[in-house]
Short mmCIF file of C-alpha atoms in Angstrom, two decimals:
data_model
loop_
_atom_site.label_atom_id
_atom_site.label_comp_id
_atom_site.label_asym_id
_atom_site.label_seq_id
_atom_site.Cartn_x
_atom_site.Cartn_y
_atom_site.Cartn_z
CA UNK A 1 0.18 27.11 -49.11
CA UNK A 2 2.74 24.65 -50.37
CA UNK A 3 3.55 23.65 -54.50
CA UNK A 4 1.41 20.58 -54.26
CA UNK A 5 -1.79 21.38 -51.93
CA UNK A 6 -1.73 24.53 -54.71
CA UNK A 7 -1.25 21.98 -57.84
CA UNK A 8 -3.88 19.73 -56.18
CA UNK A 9 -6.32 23.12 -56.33
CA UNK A 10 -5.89 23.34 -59.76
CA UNK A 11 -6.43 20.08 -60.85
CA UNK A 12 -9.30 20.15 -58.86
CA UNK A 13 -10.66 23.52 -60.42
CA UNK A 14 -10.05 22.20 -64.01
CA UNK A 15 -11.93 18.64 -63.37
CA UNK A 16 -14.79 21.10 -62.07
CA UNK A 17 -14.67 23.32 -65.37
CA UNK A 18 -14.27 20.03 -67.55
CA UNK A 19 -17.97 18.32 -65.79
CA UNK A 20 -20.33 17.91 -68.09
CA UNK A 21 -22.50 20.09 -65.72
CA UNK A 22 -20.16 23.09 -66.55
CA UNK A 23 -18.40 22.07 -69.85
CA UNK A 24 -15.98 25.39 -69.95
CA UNK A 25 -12.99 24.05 -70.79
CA UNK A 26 -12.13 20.74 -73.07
CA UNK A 27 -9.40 18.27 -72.58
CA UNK A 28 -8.11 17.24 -75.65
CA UNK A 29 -6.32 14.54 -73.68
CA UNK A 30 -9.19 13.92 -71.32
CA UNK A 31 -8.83 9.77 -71.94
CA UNK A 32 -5.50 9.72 -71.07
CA UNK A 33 -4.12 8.81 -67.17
CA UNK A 34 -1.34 11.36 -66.89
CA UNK A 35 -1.30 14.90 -68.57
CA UNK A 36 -4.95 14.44 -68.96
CA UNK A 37 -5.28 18.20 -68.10
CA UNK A 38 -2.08 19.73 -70.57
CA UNK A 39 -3.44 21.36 -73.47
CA UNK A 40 -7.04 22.18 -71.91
CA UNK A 41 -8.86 24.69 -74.11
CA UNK A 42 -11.29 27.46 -72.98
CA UNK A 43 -14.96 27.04 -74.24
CA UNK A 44 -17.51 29.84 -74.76
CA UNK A 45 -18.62 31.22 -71.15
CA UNK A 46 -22.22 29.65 -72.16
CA UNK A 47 -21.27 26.65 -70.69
CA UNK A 48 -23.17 23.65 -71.22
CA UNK A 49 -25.61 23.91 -74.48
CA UNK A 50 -28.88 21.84 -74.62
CA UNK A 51 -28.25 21.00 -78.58
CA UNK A 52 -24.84 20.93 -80.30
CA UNK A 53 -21.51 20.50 -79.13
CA UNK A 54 -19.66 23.56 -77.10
CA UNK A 55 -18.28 26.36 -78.55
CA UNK A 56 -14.71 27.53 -78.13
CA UNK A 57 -14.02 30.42 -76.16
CA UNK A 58 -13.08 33.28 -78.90
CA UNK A 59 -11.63 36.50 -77.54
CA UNK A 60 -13.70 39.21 -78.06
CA UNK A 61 -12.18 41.53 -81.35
CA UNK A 62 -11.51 45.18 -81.20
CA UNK A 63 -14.92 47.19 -81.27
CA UNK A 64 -16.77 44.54 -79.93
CA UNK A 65 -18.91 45.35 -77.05
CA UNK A 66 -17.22 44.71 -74.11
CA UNK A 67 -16.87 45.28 -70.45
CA UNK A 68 -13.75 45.25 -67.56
CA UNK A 69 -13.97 43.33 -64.26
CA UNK A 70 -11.50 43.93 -61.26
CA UNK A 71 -9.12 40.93 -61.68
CA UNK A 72 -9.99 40.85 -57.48
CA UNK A 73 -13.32 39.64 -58.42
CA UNK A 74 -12.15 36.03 -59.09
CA UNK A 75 -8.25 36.30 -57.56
CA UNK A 76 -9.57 37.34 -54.38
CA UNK A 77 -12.76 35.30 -53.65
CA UNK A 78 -15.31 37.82 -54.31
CA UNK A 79 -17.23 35.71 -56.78
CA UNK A 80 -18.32 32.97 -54.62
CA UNK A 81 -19.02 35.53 -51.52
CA UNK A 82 -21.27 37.88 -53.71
CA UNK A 83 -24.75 37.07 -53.81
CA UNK A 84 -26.79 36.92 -57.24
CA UNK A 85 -28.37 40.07 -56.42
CA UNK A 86 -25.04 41.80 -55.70
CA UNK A 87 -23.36 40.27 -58.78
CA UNK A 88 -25.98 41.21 -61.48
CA UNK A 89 -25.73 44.97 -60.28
CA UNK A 90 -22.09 44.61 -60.16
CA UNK A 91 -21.99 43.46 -63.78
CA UNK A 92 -24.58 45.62 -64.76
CA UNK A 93 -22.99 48.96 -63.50
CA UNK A 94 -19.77 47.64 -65.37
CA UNK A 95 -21.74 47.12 -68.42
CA UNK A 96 -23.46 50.99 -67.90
CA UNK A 97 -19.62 52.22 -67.26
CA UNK A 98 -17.70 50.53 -70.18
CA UNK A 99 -19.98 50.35 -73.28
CA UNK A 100 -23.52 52.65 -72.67
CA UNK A 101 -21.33 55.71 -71.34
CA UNK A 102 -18.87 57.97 -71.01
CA UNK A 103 -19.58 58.75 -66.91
CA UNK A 104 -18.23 61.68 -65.42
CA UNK A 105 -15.10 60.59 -62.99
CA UNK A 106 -16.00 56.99 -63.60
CA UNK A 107 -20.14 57.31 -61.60
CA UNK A 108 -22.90 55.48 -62.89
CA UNK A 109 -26.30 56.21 -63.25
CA UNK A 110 -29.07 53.65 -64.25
CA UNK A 111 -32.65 55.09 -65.10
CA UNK A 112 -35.19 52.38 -63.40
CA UNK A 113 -36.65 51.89 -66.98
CA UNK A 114 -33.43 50.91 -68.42
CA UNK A 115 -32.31 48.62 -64.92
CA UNK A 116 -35.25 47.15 -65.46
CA UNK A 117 -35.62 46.26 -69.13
CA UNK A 118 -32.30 45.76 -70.12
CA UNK A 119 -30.34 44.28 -67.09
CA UNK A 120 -33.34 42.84 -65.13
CA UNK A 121 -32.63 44.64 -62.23
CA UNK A 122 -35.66 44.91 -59.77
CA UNK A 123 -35.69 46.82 -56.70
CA UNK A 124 -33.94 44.05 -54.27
CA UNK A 125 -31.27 43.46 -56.56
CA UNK A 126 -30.85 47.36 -56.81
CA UNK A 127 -31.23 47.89 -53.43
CA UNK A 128 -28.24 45.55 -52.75
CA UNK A 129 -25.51 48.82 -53.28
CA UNK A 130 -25.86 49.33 -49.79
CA UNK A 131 -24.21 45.73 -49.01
CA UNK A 132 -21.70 45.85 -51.84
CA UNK A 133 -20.97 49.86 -50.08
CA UNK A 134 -20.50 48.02 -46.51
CA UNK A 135 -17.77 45.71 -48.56
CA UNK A 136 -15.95 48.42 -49.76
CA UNK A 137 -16.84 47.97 -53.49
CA UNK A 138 -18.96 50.73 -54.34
CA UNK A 139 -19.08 54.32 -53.69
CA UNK A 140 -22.58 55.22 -53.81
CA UNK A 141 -23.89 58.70 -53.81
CA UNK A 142 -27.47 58.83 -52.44
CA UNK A 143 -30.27 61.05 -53.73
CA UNK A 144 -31.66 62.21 -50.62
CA UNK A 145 -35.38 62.12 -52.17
CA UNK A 146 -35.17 58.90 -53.29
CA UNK A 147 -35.23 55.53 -51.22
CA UNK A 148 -32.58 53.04 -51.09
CA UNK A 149 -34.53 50.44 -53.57
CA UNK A 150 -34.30 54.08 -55.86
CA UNK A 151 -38.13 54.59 -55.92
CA UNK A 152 -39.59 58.18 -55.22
CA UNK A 153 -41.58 58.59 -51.95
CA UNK A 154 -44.52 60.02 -54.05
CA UNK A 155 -46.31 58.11 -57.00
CA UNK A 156 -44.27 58.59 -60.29
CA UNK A 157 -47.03 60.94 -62.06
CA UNK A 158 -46.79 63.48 -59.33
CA UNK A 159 -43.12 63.76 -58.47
CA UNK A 160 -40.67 64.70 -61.16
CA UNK A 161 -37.59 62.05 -61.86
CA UNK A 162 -35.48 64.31 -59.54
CA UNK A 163 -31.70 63.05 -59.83
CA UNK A 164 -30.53 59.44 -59.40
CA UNK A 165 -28.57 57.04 -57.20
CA UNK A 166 -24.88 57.89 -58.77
CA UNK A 167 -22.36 55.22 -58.35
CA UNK A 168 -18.67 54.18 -58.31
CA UNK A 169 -17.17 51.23 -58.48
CA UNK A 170 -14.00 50.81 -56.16
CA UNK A 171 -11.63 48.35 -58.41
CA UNK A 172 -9.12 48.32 -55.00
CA UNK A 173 -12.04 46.81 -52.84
CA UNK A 174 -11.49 44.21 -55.21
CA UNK A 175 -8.17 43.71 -53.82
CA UNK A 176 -8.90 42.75 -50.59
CA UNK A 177 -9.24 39.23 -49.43
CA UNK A 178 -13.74 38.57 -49.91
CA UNK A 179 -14.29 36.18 -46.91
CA UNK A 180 -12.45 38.15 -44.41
CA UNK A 181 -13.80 41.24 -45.53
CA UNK A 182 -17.43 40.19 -45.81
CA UNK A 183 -17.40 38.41 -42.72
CA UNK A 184 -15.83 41.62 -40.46
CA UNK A 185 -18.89 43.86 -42.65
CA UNK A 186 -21.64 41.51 -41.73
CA UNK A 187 -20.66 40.86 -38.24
CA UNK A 188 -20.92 44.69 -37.55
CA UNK A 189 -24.02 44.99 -39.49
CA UNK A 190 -26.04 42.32 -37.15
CA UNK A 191 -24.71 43.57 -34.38
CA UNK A 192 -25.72 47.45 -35.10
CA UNK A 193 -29.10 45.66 -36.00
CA UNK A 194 -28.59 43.88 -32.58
CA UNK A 195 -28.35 46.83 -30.39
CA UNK A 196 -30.84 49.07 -32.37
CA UNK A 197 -34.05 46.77 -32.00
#
């Protein structure tokens, strides 16, 4: 990609960020023709706020709660492949990994209770490991009594908890070009579909 189709990309992105729809970054020299853009200052990930002007974006201090994303996520095209689904359980298991837990060799385990109160995480969104497993992003270690949505076969008061879905997210996945990746995963997955119905 040439200097100026890559320039043109980022004034483009900027502009985007700068809407009033999104309102995550501010242009201190927005009213001016030329080096409108220099300068530009992050605002609070919130985005747009329905009273009040936007907040800048303050870097979060030591001891804060925080969580780690594979850089790949946004340098690679993975954000705008992922579905919602496949994002929230992305973020959540990062959020389980880097401030709930200590996990052994880096798996995660969510109880349903807690996916489900704290992150919002119903059984499709859960259930959408398998398709961020066919990517490459996530090791996933099945409980062989459980289903895929990680629901017991038997009604809750008659089966014990048993063990849990256990999973691992695979930060080099990350580093692989999204598109090209997700479009080689799904073509094999409709046509396995194809040939088994």
């Amino acid at each position: 990609m040439s200097s100026e189709k890559k320039f043109r990309r980022l004034i483009s992105a900027l502009a985007s960020l700068a809407a009033e729809s999104n309102q995550l970054i501010h242009l201190p020299h927005g009213h001016k023709r030329s080096g409108r853009y220099e300068g530009f200052q992050l605002l609070d990930e919130g985005g747009v706020r329905p009273n009040g002007d936007s907040v800048p974006y303050v870097v979060p201090r030591k001891g804060e709660d925080q969580f780690g994303l594979p850089y790949g996520l946004f340098e690679n095209g993975w954000i705008h492949v992922l579905e919602d689904a496949e994002l929230l359980l992305l973020l959540s298991l990062a959020h389980h990994r880097d401030v709930l837990t200590l996990p052994e060799e880096n798996w995660i385990k969510i109880e349903s209770g807690e996916r489900l109160h704290n992150y919002g995480l119903g059984r499709d969104a859960y259930q959408s490991h398998e398709i961020l497993q066919r990517f490459g992003l996530l090791e996933v270690d099945v409980d062989p009594d459980r289903r895929s949505d990680g629901t017991l076969p038997v009604a809750p008061r008659y089966a014990p908890n048993g063990p849990l879905h256990r999973f691992r997210i695979l930060e080099t996945g990350f580093d692989e070009p999204a598109l090209e990746i997700a479009t080689t995963a799904l073509r094999k997955l409709l046509s396995s579909a194809g040939h088994s119905s």
